[in-house]
Structure formats: C-alpha cells, structure tokens
Short mmCIF file of C-alpha atoms in Angstrom, two decimals:
data_model
loop_
_atom_site.label_atom_id
_atom_site.label_comp_id
_atom_site.label_asym_id
_atom_site.label_seq_id
_atom_site.Cartn_x
_atom_site.Cartn_y
_atom_site.Cartn_z
CA MET D 162 33.91 -12.17 0.77
CA VAL D 163 34.10 -16.37 0.74
CA LYS D 164 32.86 -18.03 3.61
CA LEU D 165 34.02 -21.29 5.02
CA ASP D 166 32.58 -23.75 7.44
CA ALA D 167 35.31 -25.72 8.99
CA ALA D 168 33.16 -27.87 10.97
CA LYS D 169 32.06 -29.82 7.79
CA LYS D 170 35.34 -29.87 6.09
CA THR D 171 38.49 -32.03 6.70
CA THR D 172 41.51 -29.99 7.09
CA ARG D 173 42.71 -30.34 3.28
CA GLU D 174 39.70 -29.36 2.01
CA ILE D 175 39.71 -26.26 3.72
CA ASN D 176 43.58 -25.65 3.00
CA VAL D 177 42.55 -26.78 -0.56
CA ALA D 178 40.26 -24.28 -0.49
CA LEU D 179 42.16 -21.43 1.13
CA LYS D 180 44.61 -22.07 -1.53
CA LYS D 181 41.95 -21.34 -4.04
CA ALA D 182 40.99 -18.28 -2.90
CA ALA D 183 43.89 -16.73 -2.51
CA GLU D 184 44.59 -17.48 -5.98
CA ARG D 185 41.40 -15.36 -6.76
CA GLY D 186 42.78 -12.75 -4.43
CA GLU D 187 39.84 -13.28 -2.38
CA GLU D 188 38.09 -12.31 1.17
CA ILE D 189 37.89 -15.46 2.98
CA LEU D 190 36.23 -15.92 6.38
CA VAL D 191 36.17 -19.30 8.31
CA SER D 192 33.97 -19.75 10.67
CA ASN D 193 33.58 -22.59 13.48
CA PRO D 194 37.78 -23.30 13.54
CA GLY D 195 37.13 -25.52 16.85
CA ALA D 196 41.07 -25.02 17.80
CA ARG D 197 41.87 -27.56 14.96
CA HIS D 198 45.47 -28.32 13.83
CA ASN D 199 47.10 -26.94 10.52
CA LEU D 200 44.26 -24.17 9.44
CA GLY D 201 45.66 -22.29 6.65
CA VAL D 202 49.09 -23.25 6.04
CA CYS D 203 51.49 -22.21 2.86
CA ILE D 204 49.43 -20.00 1.28
CA LEU D 205 51.66 -17.62 -1.01
CA LYS D 206 49.88 -15.02 -2.42
CA LYS D 207 48.45 -11.64 -0.87
CA CYS D 208 45.07 -12.29 0.33
CA LYS D 209 42.57 -11.91 3.57
CA ILE D 210 42.14 -14.85 5.49
CA THR D 211 39.96 -14.32 9.18
CA PHE D 212 39.30 -17.34 11.64
CA ASP D 213 36.25 -16.53 13.62
CA GLY D 214 37.13 -18.87 16.32
CA SER D 215 40.74 -20.23 18.21
CA VAL D 216 43.00 -22.18 16.25
CA GLY D 217 45.07 -25.05 16.84
CA TYR D 218 48.83 -26.33 16.03
CA TYR D 219 50.41 -24.47 13.26
CA CYS D 220 48.10 -22.08 11.91
CA ALA D 221 48.76 -19.56 9.53
CA SER D 222 52.70 -20.76 9.41
CA MET D 223 54.76 -21.21 6.04
CA LEU D 224 52.89 -17.91 4.96
CA ASN D 225 54.32 -15.63 1.99
CA GLY D 226 52.14 -12.97 1.77
CA PRO D 227 48.13 -12.82 3.98
CA GLU D 228 46.99 -10.76 5.96
CA VAL D 229 45.55 -13.22 8.57
CA LEU D 230 43.06 -12.37 11.96
CA VAL D 231 42.36 -15.11 14.59
CA LYS D 232 39.68 -13.98 16.44
CA GLY D 233 40.59 -16.41 19.49
CA ASN D 234 43.14 -18.06 21.04
CA ALA D 235 46.16 -20.41 18.83
CA GLY D 236 48.15 -23.42 19.93
CA TRP D 237 51.76 -24.17 19.18
CA GLY D 238 53.85 -22.73 16.42
CA PHE D 239 51.30 -20.27 15.45
CA ALA D 240 52.50 -18.20 12.37
CA GLU D 241 55.89 -20.40 12.02
CA HIS D 242 58.12 -19.12 9.84
CA LEU D 243 56.46 -16.46 7.57
CA MET D 244 58.05 -14.98 5.26
CA SER D 245 55.86 -12.09 4.36
CA GLY D 246 52.37 -10.60 5.10
CA THR D 247 50.81 -9.70 8.68
CA VAL D 248 49.13 -12.46 10.99
CA ARG D 249 47.15 -11.17 14.18
CA LEU D 250 45.70 -12.54 17.61
CA THR D 251 42.61 -11.43 19.66
CA LYS D 252 44.01 -13.61 22.58
CA ASN D 253 46.64 -16.40 23.55
CA ALA D 254 49.17 -18.05 22.12
CA SER D 255 50.52 -21.13 22.67
CA LEU D 256 54.67 -22.04 22.81
CA ALA D 257 56.52 -21.48 20.13
CA VAL D 258 54.55 -18.51 18.38
CA ALA D 259 56.05 -16.91 15.16
CA ALA D 260 59.13 -19.48 15.14
CA SER D 261 61.93 -19.15 12.64
CA MET D 262 59.73 -16.35 11.14
CA LYS D 263 62.00 -14.41 8.50
CA ASP D 264 59.55 -11.21 7.78
CA GLY D 265 56.69 -9.76 8.08
CA GLU D 266 54.42 -8.64 11.11
CA VAL D 267 53.25 -11.24 13.71
CA VAL D 268 51.26 -9.55 16.19
CA ILE D 269 49.59 -11.19 19.29
CA GLU D 270 46.86 -8.85 21.12
CA GLY D 271 47.42 -11.35 24.35
CA HIS D 272 49.93 -13.32 26.16
CA ALA D 273 52.53 -15.65 24.32
CA GLY D 274 53.84 -18.75 25.76
CA ALA D 275 57.31 -20.09 26.03
CA ARG D 276 59.65 -19.66 23.41
CA ALA D 277 58.06 -16.95 21.50
CA GLY D 278 60.15 -16.08 18.69
CA ILE D 279 62.72 -18.63 18.57
CA SER D 280 65.04 -18.75 15.95
CA MET D 281 63.35 -15.82 14.30
CA LYS D 282 65.71 -14.46 11.32
CA GLY D 283 63.45 -11.32 10.85
CA GLY D 284 60.38 -9.25 10.80
CA LEU D 285 58.50 -8.15 13.83
CA LEU D 286 56.87 -10.35 16.82
CA ALA D 287 54.45 -7.60 19.10
CA ILE D 288 52.97 -9.14 22.02
CA GLY D 289 50.63 -7.06 24.00
CA GLY D 290 50.41 -9.37 26.92
CA ASN D 291 52.84 -10.92 29.31
CA ALA D 292 55.76 -13.50 27.32
CA GLY D 293 56.75 -16.81 28.54
CA PHE D 294 60.15 -18.65 29.60
CA LEU D 295 63.22 -18.58 26.93
CA THR D 296 61.37 -15.52 24.49
CA GLY D 297 63.71 -15.29 22.21
CA PHE D 298 65.64 -18.41 22.28
CA ILE D 299 68.51 -18.46 19.15
CA ALA D 300 66.65 -15.58 17.49
CA GLN D 301 69.05 -14.60 14.97
CA LYS D 302 67.67 -11.58 13.25
CA GLY D 303 64.59 -9.19 14.17
CA ARG D 304 62.83 -7.76 16.74
CA ILE D 305 60.43 -8.55 19.60
CA ILE D 306 58.28 -6.57 21.77
CA ILE D 307 56.39 -6.71 24.48
CA CYS D 308 54.23 -4.70 26.45
CA GLY D 309 53.88 -7.07 29.36
CA ASP D 310 56.38 -9.00 31.23
CA VAL D 311 58.77 -11.52 30.12
CA GLY D 312 59.70 -15.01 32.11
CA GLU D 313 62.59 -16.80 32.73
CA ALA D 314 66.00 -16.95 30.38
CA ALA D 315 64.89 -13.98 28.20
CA GLY D 316 67.24 -14.05 25.36
CA ASP D 317 68.83 -16.98 25.73
CA SER D 318 71.61 -17.65 23.14
CA MET D 319 70.61 -14.53 20.90
CA TYR D 320 72.49 -13.70 18.12
CA GLU D 321 71.26 -9.97 16.69
CA SER D 322 68.24 -9.70 17.58
CA LEU D 323 66.64 -7.45 19.65
CA VAL D 324 63.98 -8.14 22.71
CA TYR D 325 62.21 -5.16 23.87
CA VAL D 326 60.09 -5.73 27.30
CA GLY D 327 57.67 -2.97 29.13
CA GLY D 328 57.48 -4.61 31.81
CA LYS D 329 59.13 -6.84 34.15
CA VAL D 330 62.55 -8.99 32.66
CA ALA D 331 62.21 -12.37 35.01
CA SER D 332 65.46 -12.84 34.02
CA VAL D 333 67.85 -13.37 31.35
CA GLY D 334 69.38 -16.57 29.43
CA THR D 335 72.78 -17.21 28.84
CA ASP D 336 74.71 -14.86 26.64
CA ALA D 337 72.19 -11.96 27.36
CA LYS D 338 71.87 -8.53 28.95
CA VAL D 339 69.37 -5.58 29.81
CA VAL D 340 70.13 -2.66 28.66
CA ASP D 341 68.49 0.88 28.43
CA VAL D 342 66.22 1.70 24.99
CA THR D 343 67.81 4.95 23.19
CA GLY D 344 65.21 8.04 21.89
CA GLU D 345 65.21 6.52 18.51
CA GLU D 346 64.36 3.48 19.65
CA LYS D 347 61.18 5.03 22.13
CA LYS D 348 60.21 6.80 19.61
CA TRP D 349 59.92 4.20 17.03
CA LEU D 350 58.27 1.72 19.60
CA GLY D 351 55.31 4.44 20.61
CA GLU D 352 54.88 4.77 16.65
CA THR D 353 54.58 0.78 16.09
CA LEU D 354 52.26 0.24 19.08
CA GLU D 355 49.84 3.07 17.77
CA ARG D 356 50.10 1.49 14.45
CA LEU D 357 49.73 -2.00 15.38
CA LYS D 358 46.57 -0.48 17.99
CA LEU D 359 48.28 -2.42 20.90
CA LYS D 360 48.69 -0.63 24.29
CA ALA D 361 51.32 -0.56 26.59
CA ARG D 362 50.50 -0.21 30.58
CA ASN D 363 50.30 2.73 32.25
CA GLY D 364 54.35 3.64 33.62
CA VAL D 365 56.39 1.48 31.46
CA SER D 366 59.57 1.67 31.39
CA TRP D 367 61.18 0.57 27.98
CA LYS D 368 64.34 -1.77 28.25
CA LYS D 369 65.79 -3.72 26.12
CA VAL D 370 67.37 -7.70 25.93
CA GLU D 371 70.44 -8.33 23.83
CA SER D 372 73.49 -10.41 23.27
CA THR D 373 77.08 -9.78 24.78
CA LYS D 374 78.13 -11.68 21.77
CA THR D 375 80.39 -13.50 23.83
CA LEU D 376 79.00 -16.75 22.45
CA TYR D 377 79.34 -16.70 18.67
CA GLN D 378 82.24 -15.74 16.87
CA PHE D 379 81.59 -16.08 13.33
CA ASP D 380 82.28 -12.29 12.23
CA LYS D 381 85.13 -11.70 15.04
CA LEU D 382 87.63 -14.22 13.07
CA LYS D 383 90.38 -12.90 11.17
CA LEU D 384 90.10 -13.63 7.37
CA LYS D 385 92.61 -15.97 7.72
CA ASP D 386 91.20 -17.74 10.77
CA ARG D 387 88.12 -17.42 8.49
CA ARG D 388 89.94 -19.49 5.80
CA VAL D 389 90.70 -22.58 8.20
CA VAL D 390 87.22 -23.32 9.43
CA MET P 26 54.17 -37.82 21.83
CA CYS P 27 51.34 -38.93 23.72
CA GLY P 28 48.08 -36.57 24.91
CA LEU P 29 46.56 -36.51 28.30
CA ALA P 30 43.34 -35.53 29.33
CA GLY P 31 41.87 -34.87 33.03
CA ILE P 32 38.30 -34.05 33.94
CA PHE P 33 37.25 -32.68 37.50
CA TYR P 34 33.92 -31.42 38.57
CA LYS P 35 33.63 -29.46 41.64
CA ASN P 36 31.48 -31.71 44.43
CA GLN P 37 28.91 -28.87 45.56
CA SER P 38 27.67 -28.04 41.67
CA LEU P 39 27.19 -32.02 40.96
CA ARG P 40 23.85 -33.23 41.90
CA ARG P 41 24.59 -36.75 40.81
CA LYS P 42 27.49 -38.12 38.91
CA ALA P 43 28.38 -36.89 35.70
CA PRO P 44 29.25 -38.43 32.82
CA VAL P 45 33.14 -38.38 32.83
CA GLY P 46 33.36 -41.54 30.57
CA ALA P 47 31.71 -39.82 27.58
CA GLN P 48 33.95 -36.97 28.01
CA LEU P 49 37.37 -38.43 28.36
CA VAL P 50 36.22 -40.64 25.66
CA LYS P 51 35.68 -37.68 23.28
CA MET P 52 38.27 -35.80 24.41
CA MET P 53 40.95 -38.54 23.56
CA ALA P 54 39.42 -39.28 20.27
CA ALA P 55 39.63 -35.75 19.25
CA MET P 56 43.67 -35.99 20.12
CA ARG P 57 44.19 -39.75 18.19
CA HIS P 58 46.69 -38.10 16.45
CA ARG P 59 48.94 -37.82 19.67
CA GLY P 60 49.29 -41.79 20.01
CA GLU P 61 46.95 -44.69 19.10
CA ASP P 62 49.28 -47.46 20.52
CA SER P 63 46.71 -47.97 23.40
CA THR P 64 44.31 -45.37 24.94
CA GLY P 65 43.93 -45.69 29.10
CA TYR P 66 41.37 -43.73 31.20
CA THR P 67 41.08 -43.80 34.83
CA ILE P 68 37.11 -42.93 36.18
CA SER P 69 37.00 -41.85 39.44
CA GLY P 70 33.93 -40.76 41.95
CA GLU P 71 31.76 -44.21 42.41
CA SER P 72 32.80 -45.69 45.52
CA VAL P 73 32.33 -49.02 45.94
CA GLY P 74 31.53 -48.23 49.75
CA ALA P 75 33.49 -48.89 52.89
CA GLY P 76 35.17 -52.53 53.25
CA ASN P 77 34.67 -53.32 49.48
CA VAL P 78 37.91 -53.01 47.10
CA LEU P 79 37.14 -52.66 43.68
CA ALA P 80 40.07 -54.35 41.13
CA ARG P 81 41.02 -54.27 38.00
CA LEU P 82 43.41 -57.38 36.89
CA CYS P 83 44.27 -57.98 33.39
CA ALA P 84 45.71 -62.13 32.21
CA PRO P 85 47.21 -61.04 28.52
CA ARG P 86 47.96 -64.22 28.02
CA ALA P 87 44.50 -65.82 29.03
CA ALA P 88 43.27 -65.13 25.68
CA CYS P 89 45.64 -66.74 23.37
CA ASP P 90 46.58 -69.46 25.69
CA ALA P 91 44.38 -72.70 24.80
CA GLU P 92 44.23 -74.21 27.72
CA ALA P 93 42.84 -70.86 29.30
CA THR P 94 40.37 -70.05 26.12
CA ARG P 95 39.02 -73.60 27.39
CA LEU P 96 38.66 -72.46 30.72
CA SER P 97 37.39 -69.26 30.27
CA ARG P 98 34.56 -70.35 28.09
CA ARG P 99 33.51 -73.20 30.60
CA ARG P 100 33.40 -70.90 33.76
CA GLU P 101 34.24 -67.59 31.89
CA ASN P 102 37.21 -67.01 33.72
CA GLY P 103 41.02 -67.74 32.80
CA ALA P 104 43.36 -69.75 34.90
CA GLU P 105 45.14 -66.41 36.40
CA PHE P 106 41.24 -65.23 37.33
CA ILE P 107 40.85 -68.38 38.99
CA ALA P 108 43.91 -68.58 40.93
CA ALA P 109 43.18 -64.75 41.58
CA LEU P 110 39.96 -65.09 43.26
CA LYS P 111 41.30 -68.12 45.17
CA ALA P 112 44.38 -65.88 46.40
CA ILE P 113 41.58 -63.15 47.24
CA GLN P 114 39.04 -65.69 49.02
CA LYS P 115 42.44 -67.27 50.92
CA LEU P 116 43.06 -63.40 52.49
CA GLY P 117 40.14 -63.56 53.55
CA GLY P 118 38.18 -61.37 50.76
CA ARG P 119 34.80 -61.91 50.23
CA ILE P 120 33.84 -61.77 46.17
CA GLN P 121 31.32 -59.61 45.79
CA SER P 122 30.44 -59.14 42.11
CA ARG P 123 33.00 -60.07 38.97
CA ASN P 124 32.99 -59.26 35.48
CA GLN P 125 34.97 -60.22 32.83
CA ILE P 126 35.67 -58.13 29.67
CA GLY P 127 38.07 -60.73 27.13
CA ARG P 128 41.29 -60.83 28.96
CA HIS P 129 40.07 -57.82 31.43
CA LEU P 130 38.38 -58.48 34.76
CA ARG P 131 36.31 -56.06 37.38
CA LEU P 132 36.12 -57.22 40.53
CA VAL P 133 34.57 -55.83 44.05
CA PHE P 134 35.70 -58.01 47.07
CA GLY P 135 34.79 -57.03 50.95
CA TYR P 136 38.12 -56.68 52.42
CA ARG P 137 39.14 -54.17 55.16
CA LYS P 138 42.74 -55.45 55.50
CA ASP P 139 46.23 -54.09 54.31
CA LEU P 140 45.90 -53.07 50.26
CA ARG P 141 49.80 -54.23 49.94
CA ALA P 142 48.93 -58.29 51.24
CA VAL P 143 46.55 -58.43 48.33
CA ALA P 144 48.64 -56.96 45.98
CA ASP P 145 51.25 -59.32 46.82
CA ALA P 146 49.56 -62.22 46.49
CA LEU P 147 47.87 -61.30 43.35
CA LEU P 148 51.70 -60.10 41.89
CA ALA P 149 52.70 -63.38 42.59
CA ILE P 150 50.12 -64.97 39.94
CA PRO P 151 52.25 -65.56 37.00
CA VAL P 152 51.42 -63.23 33.98
CA LEU P 153 48.43 -61.68 36.20
CA GLU P 154 48.33 -57.58 35.91
CA ILE P 155 47.05 -55.56 38.30
CA HIS P 156 45.73 -52.61 36.17
CA SER P 157 43.88 -51.13 39.74
CA LEU P 158 43.18 -51.45 43.22
CA GLY P 159 41.25 -48.98 44.99
CA GLN P 160 38.08 -47.99 46.55
CA THR P 161 36.69 -45.39 44.12
CA SER P 162 38.47 -45.57 41.02
CA GLU P 163 39.40 -47.82 38.51
CA ILE P 164 41.41 -47.97 35.52
CA ILE P 165 40.61 -49.06 32.08
CA LYS P 166 43.55 -49.70 29.39
CA ASP P 167 43.95 -51.48 26.27
CA GLU P 168 45.77 -51.13 22.77
CA GLY P 169 43.58 -49.40 20.73
CA ASP P 170 42.53 -45.78 19.80
CA ALA P 171 39.72 -44.39 22.31
CA MET P 172 36.69 -45.40 19.73
CA ALA P 173 37.88 -48.87 20.21
CA LEU P 174 38.16 -48.89 23.88
CA ASP P 175 34.89 -47.48 23.72
CA ALA P 176 33.07 -50.32 21.83
CA LYS P 177 35.33 -53.37 23.48
CA HIS P 178 34.66 -51.66 27.37
CA HIS P 179 31.92 -48.95 27.47
CA ILE P 180 33.66 -46.48 28.36
CA SER P 181 31.03 -44.27 27.78
CA ALA P 182 28.47 -45.36 30.18
CA PHE P 183 30.61 -44.49 33.28
CA HIS P 184 29.90 -41.47 35.45
CA GLY P 185 31.55 -39.99 38.39
CA THR P 186 33.39 -36.56 39.96
CA HIS P 187 36.77 -36.95 38.01
CA GLY P 188 39.17 -39.18 35.98
CA LEU P 189 41.87 -38.83 33.34
CA GLY P 190 42.84 -39.94 29.97
CA HIS P 191 45.97 -41.03 27.88
CA ASN P 192 46.73 -41.87 24.46
CA ARG P 193 50.15 -43.64 24.40
CA LEU P 194 52.24 -42.88 21.41
CA ALA P 195 55.53 -45.33 22.55
CA THR P 196 58.93 -44.05 22.60
CA GLU P 197 59.61 -46.32 26.13
CA SER P 198 59.40 -50.21 26.91
CA GLN P 199 57.32 -51.94 25.13
CA VAL P 200 53.79 -51.63 23.37
CA ASP P 201 51.55 -53.79 24.91
CA VAL P 202 48.67 -53.44 27.64
CA ARG P 203 50.67 -53.68 30.73
CA HIS P 204 52.83 -51.16 29.72
CA SER P 205 50.04 -48.61 28.62
CA HIS P 206 49.09 -45.77 31.15
CA PRO P 207 47.49 -44.99 33.36
CA PHE P 208 49.60 -46.49 36.08
CA TRP P 209 48.39 -47.47 39.49
CA ALA P 210 50.86 -47.03 42.60
CA TYR P 211 51.40 -50.39 44.00
CA PRO P 212 50.38 -50.82 46.75
CA PHE P 213 48.12 -47.47 47.34
CA PRO P 214 44.68 -47.00 47.06
CA ASP P 215 43.16 -44.56 43.92
CA VAL P 216 46.16 -43.01 43.01
CA THR P 217 47.07 -43.29 39.22
CA THR P 218 48.77 -40.90 36.75
CA VAL P 219 49.52 -40.48 32.84
CA HIS P 220 52.57 -38.98 31.96
CA ASN P 221 54.07 -37.05 28.92
CA GLY P 222 57.53 -37.23 28.08
CA GLN P 223 60.25 -39.22 29.44
CA LEU P 224 61.87 -39.47 32.68
CA THR P 225 65.92 -39.70 32.64
CA ASN P 226 66.84 -40.63 35.93
CA TYR P 227 64.16 -43.59 36.28
CA HIS P 228 66.37 -46.43 37.10
CA LYS P 229 68.60 -44.45 39.62
CA LEU P 230 65.01 -43.77 41.23
CA LYS P 231 63.49 -47.18 40.43
CA ARG P 232 66.42 -48.48 42.64
CA ILE P 233 65.87 -46.34 45.61
CA TYR P 234 61.83 -47.50 45.68
CA GLU P 235 62.98 -50.70 45.07
CA GLU P 236 65.07 -51.06 47.85
CA GLN P 237 62.26 -49.73 50.39
CA GLY P 238 60.10 -52.42 49.19
CA TYR P 239 57.91 -50.90 46.14
CA ARG P 240 57.14 -53.09 43.20
CA PHE P 241 57.11 -52.04 39.43
CA GLN P 242 55.25 -53.99 36.91
CA THR P 243 56.81 -52.62 34.22
CA HIS P 244 59.79 -51.28 32.61
CA ASN P 245 58.11 -48.29 31.60
CA ASP P 246 59.62 -44.99 33.17
CA SER P 247 55.67 -43.14 33.92
CA GLU P 248 54.58 -45.54 36.25
CA LEU P 249 57.67 -44.34 38.63
CA ILE P 250 55.48 -41.40 39.13
CA ALA P 251 52.83 -43.29 40.28
CA VAL P 252 54.95 -44.52 43.22
CA TYR P 253 57.03 -41.29 43.46
CA LEU P 254 53.53 -39.73 44.59
CA ALA P 255 51.78 -42.58 46.51
CA ASP P 256 55.14 -42.68 48.46
CA LYS P 257 55.12 -38.97 49.58
CA LEU P 258 50.75 -38.75 50.31
CA ALA P 259 52.25 -42.03 52.64
CA HIS P 260 54.46 -40.18 54.02
CA GLY P 261 52.38 -37.22 55.25
CA ALA P 262 52.73 -35.05 52.58
CA ASP P 263 49.71 -32.58 50.56
CA LEU P 264 49.55 -34.10 46.93
CA ILE P 265 50.75 -30.11 46.12
CA HIS P 266 53.79 -30.40 48.12
CA ALA P 267 54.14 -33.70 46.47
CA LEU P 268 53.78 -32.43 43.13
CA GLN P 269 56.54 -29.60 43.75
CA ASP P 270 58.96 -31.68 44.74
CA SER P 271 58.75 -34.47 42.00
CA ILE P 272 59.43 -31.22 39.42
CA GLN P 273 63.19 -30.89 41.13
CA ASP P 274 63.01 -34.68 41.96
CA PHE P 275 62.51 -35.90 38.10
CA ASP P 276 64.73 -35.36 35.35
CA GLY P 277 63.82 -35.55 32.03
CA THR P 278 60.56 -33.72 29.77
CA PHE P 279 57.21 -34.09 31.48
CA THR P 280 53.75 -33.00 31.71
CA TYR P 281 51.61 -35.55 33.77
CA LEU P 282 48.22 -35.72 35.52
CA VAL P 283 47.33 -37.21 39.09
CA SER P 284 44.27 -38.65 40.11
CA THR P 285 43.31 -39.68 43.66
CA SER P 286 40.14 -40.30 45.32
CA LYS P 287 39.83 -36.67 46.40
CA GLY P 288 41.04 -35.04 43.00
CA ILE P 289 43.07 -34.57 40.08
CA GLY P 290 46.61 -32.20 39.75
CA TYR P 291 49.57 -31.38 37.15
CA ALA P 292 52.87 -31.23 37.16
CA LYS P 293 54.79 -29.27 34.40
CA ASP P 294 58.77 -29.68 33.56
CA LYS P 295 61.24 -26.84 33.92
CA PHE P 296 61.54 -26.34 30.50
CA ALA P 297 57.63 -26.73 29.40
CA ALA P 298 58.71 -29.05 27.34
CA LYS P 299 55.24 -30.47 26.84
CA PRO P 300 51.91 -28.58 26.29
CA LEU P 301 48.97 -28.66 28.52
CA VAL P 302 46.02 -26.29 28.67
CA VAL P 303 43.36 -25.81 31.47
CA MET P 304 40.28 -24.59 31.30
CA GLU P 305 38.69 -23.76 34.58
CA ARG P 306 34.70 -22.95 35.56
CA ALA P 307 33.11 -22.64 38.79
CA ASP P 308 31.63 -25.93 38.25
CA VAL P 309 34.12 -27.88 36.34
CA VAL P 310 37.97 -27.97 35.73
CA ALA P 311 39.34 -29.58 32.26
CA VAL P 312 42.88 -30.20 31.47
CA ALA P 313 44.29 -31.72 27.89
CA SER P 314 47.60 -31.92 25.81
CA GLU P 315 45.29 -29.67 22.99
CA GLU P 316 42.37 -27.12 23.20
CA VAL P 317 41.14 -29.42 20.49
CA ALA P 318 39.99 -31.75 22.90
CA LEU P 319 38.49 -29.54 25.60
CA ARG P 320 36.47 -28.28 22.24
CA GLN P 321 34.94 -32.22 21.90
CA VAL P 322 33.10 -31.54 25.55
CA PHE P 323 32.79 -27.60 25.70
CA PRO P 324 32.13 -26.47 22.22
CA GLU P 325 31.59 -22.94 22.62
CA GLU P 326 35.24 -20.28 22.68
CA ILE P 327 37.07 -21.30 25.85
CA GLU P 328 38.92 -18.73 28.41
CA ARG P 329 41.65 -21.26 28.81
CA ALA P 330 45.21 -20.91 29.99
CA GLU P 331 48.43 -22.69 29.26
CA PRO P 332 50.77 -23.36 32.16
CA GLN P 333 54.36 -23.06 31.74
CA GLN P 334 57.79 -24.81 32.98
CA SER P 335 58.18 -25.95 36.95
CA LEU P 336 54.31 -25.38 37.97
CA CYS P 337 51.55 -27.74 39.14
CA ARG P 338 48.17 -27.46 40.36
CA VAL P 339 45.65 -29.52 42.19
CA TRP P 340 41.86 -29.81 42.48
CA LEU P 341 40.43 -31.64 45.32
CA ASN P 342 36.62 -32.20 46.96
#
C-alpha cells in the first residue's frame, strides 16, 4: 500500500502521485487531507484510494474506475461526474453531491446537502441520512436512494431519474409526483441497502418521486414533427 | 465568489479576550482562492469604555496627493484627517488617541451624543470614508490578500470575543478600499456585515432607505444589508427576527454574516446558492464559506453542519 501525507504536498503533487499509483494498480492511503479541494480527481484506472479525513470541493470527481473511500465530510461537488467505480463517504456531503454522474455508485453514510444528484445521467446515489433542497434537480437517468427525509422541491424538472425516499418528502418540485413503490422495487431496495451496508430507519415506508412528464416532450413528438424540430 | 468567516467565543468560557484577529487571518488566508481583490475584518469585543467612540477612517487620496503627503510627513495626518479631527472637536468630541497607518486612521474620542451627527460631519469631508464607528468593534479593510493585510495592519495582534472576515472577488461595483467588506451600518454603532452573493433588488431598497434619511457611502449592494439590519434593530426588532425578515425582503443570492456588539449571526437565501459551514462547540462557534478555513483554526477532524436554504441563526453573549 502506498501512503501519502497530504499535509506536506501541494494539490498537484498529490494528484500526480495518485495517478501514478493508479497506473500501477496500487492501493493508496492519503492522510491529513485537511478538507482541501480537488483531491483525487480525473483518475481513469481501477485502483483503491482511501482519504483518512475530511475533503473539500470536487474530491473524487471525474473518475472512471477507482474505488474511493473518504473517512470524513466532503465539500461541494463530491464525486461529480463519476463515469464508473464506487465512491463512499462516511460522514456528510455538501451541495451537489454526485452531480451529473453517468454510472457507478456513490454512497453517503451521513446526510447530503442541497441539489444532491443534480443532472444525474445514470448510476446510483445512495444516502444513509437526509438529503436537502432540490434533490435530483433536472436528473436525466439513474436512481437516488434516500434512507431519511428529503427537502423541498424534490425531483424538480426531472426526466427519467427515480428518487426513492424512506422518510418524509417535504415537497415535490415542478413536474414531479410521489408514487408508491412496487414489490419488485422494495425487494431491490432491501438488497441494495444490504449490499451497501446502509440501514433504513425502523418502520420505513418507501415512496418514490418521479417525473409527471408534462414538461419534457422529446419522445412524444411524432416523426414528422421531429423533422421540423 | 467571495469568502466569509466568522468566529464567536461564548463569554462564560472566556477568561481573557481570545486571539480572534490571528484566527480570522488564518481562515481568510486559507480561502484566498475565493477572492483576492480585497480583504477585510471586523474585530469586536474590546470596549473603548463608556462615553468613548472608536472610529476607523480612511482617506484614499491622502497617500497619493502630493500636498497631503507633505502634510502627512509633517503632522502624521493627511488633509482629510486634519479636517476630521476638527469636525469631531467642533461637535464637542475630545480626541484621546490616534494611530495612522498609511491611508487609514484609528481614532478614539470622548463623545456622548448622537453618532449620526459625527457621521454626517465626517461624510461632509470630501474623499474621507468612514469604515466603522462604534464602541466595541472596528473594521479593518484594505486591498490585497489576508497576509498582505496582516503585514500592514497587524490584524493578528487583535483580541476580542468575536469577529468577521471577508475575501472579495468583485462582481458588483468598483475594486477599491471603499467598496470592500465588511460594511458598517450608518449611523448605528458596532453593526457590520460581510456578504457573498448579489442582491438584485438593491436599487429599489436603497431608494426606500435614502428617502428615510439613511446615507450610503458606496454603490455596493452589500452595504444595504448592514443598513437594513441596523434599521430593523433601531426599530426594536431582535437580531434573529431582522435576519428572518431579510430572507423574504432581499432578492438574489446571498449568504451573509452580521456582527453586533453582542455577537454574530448568518442568513442564507432561499436557493442555498452560497456556501456556509458551521462548527459549534461548548465554548466557541466558527463559521466559514469552506471547511478548509475552519480547519486552520481547529486542525482536528470536526463536526460541522451545513445550513441549507432560507435559514438564519444568531449567537449572542
């Protein structure tokens, strides 16, 4: 295992060292991240990275393949634009966690701030605690699981994404509605949370926020109309 | 973008004044990337005593005006500062101490009457700026980053019970000392604010306050926040209610901090557009735009919360 002390290095030195270790497929432990920004970004190989402490903005963003564990809190844009791999956070995430992720899994053991999963295009975002205001805003595809409550305007202007909520939904956003989950979905939720080692609260009643599809029309156009567009 | 920080020591836990100056410098230096146009601080908690006023004045022309520089060499004052001292004395103020650093003057004078009269007399002097008037707080702001300000104004030497810091990345109005944060709320003692964001109904609200006789020293939207809050307080509102009302009355994006003689508070807009993290312990509260700033003062892993939309809170002694 490669050990890296972030306190003694510049952000660029840390990221270069991480990329080199990833090229060799090594396991990396970064100590003293000190809530600094832009750590562990743009790593396009399979490898295992652990940050022993809180990280700042855009940590673990633009990844394709790595398995990242952060033992602490994260700032804005955590795990942004994940292409594949898994990113896990043991405490709370700030705003716009997993923004525009395309695939892979992002797991937040604590709470997430506003605009979690904004503009998601695929994959799974699982949150052990509560999620904030505008969760799933303009999300196109992929699924968000929230074990706790979700804030106001959940699923605002969403396309094909689905937001599963174990606790309360403060309110839904424009063009979103709350519906019941099917038996199959319940089974999937149980299995997924067990695999991800997340716990839903006792007496959880799963519900789903989805798009009412009155705002977006792309696929509803007839063929001759599409030509005009 | 802009960076904010605030620190507040709960009185009962404080045997002597805390090094809030040094701590705010560390926090602002860690958030240098959020704006380097100017840096500013409010340091609060050391009273100049009942019946005295602590003023922070600035005469931007003094340093570059040849005539004033000659005067400055001879009498350690620019022309504007001499006029300021005369104006205060004319109103019955007794000058007790003065300390000039370049274009900046720190002044303590004995005065028991309405502060508005002093403020108006000082603002009548061309070019002279009032950075702050009060009894327990002072604003120190200048162009440059946190370290540059510390080197020039020795911010690290300041002690107190609470304070604010601001890094400015100018998006509205000019880049100069006058338009830097924090802003003092004319004519109320010790009310100052720092702001990250843009107020879009600034002109409309400014006109309402100007009609009521309030004076604005700048064209910066953030100055309005200070005047708005001070007006609410003057009309008997609690700070927390003033903050709550502001979330409804201000349009645009904002996270702002306020400092009064008693403590600090924050308010966030209804979009949660601008960041703020809060760390609270039994003895101290620290808030900042980014956790990386808090970690400069509290290097261990901390429990921090991130307030979301339409929220406000105060901590008062």
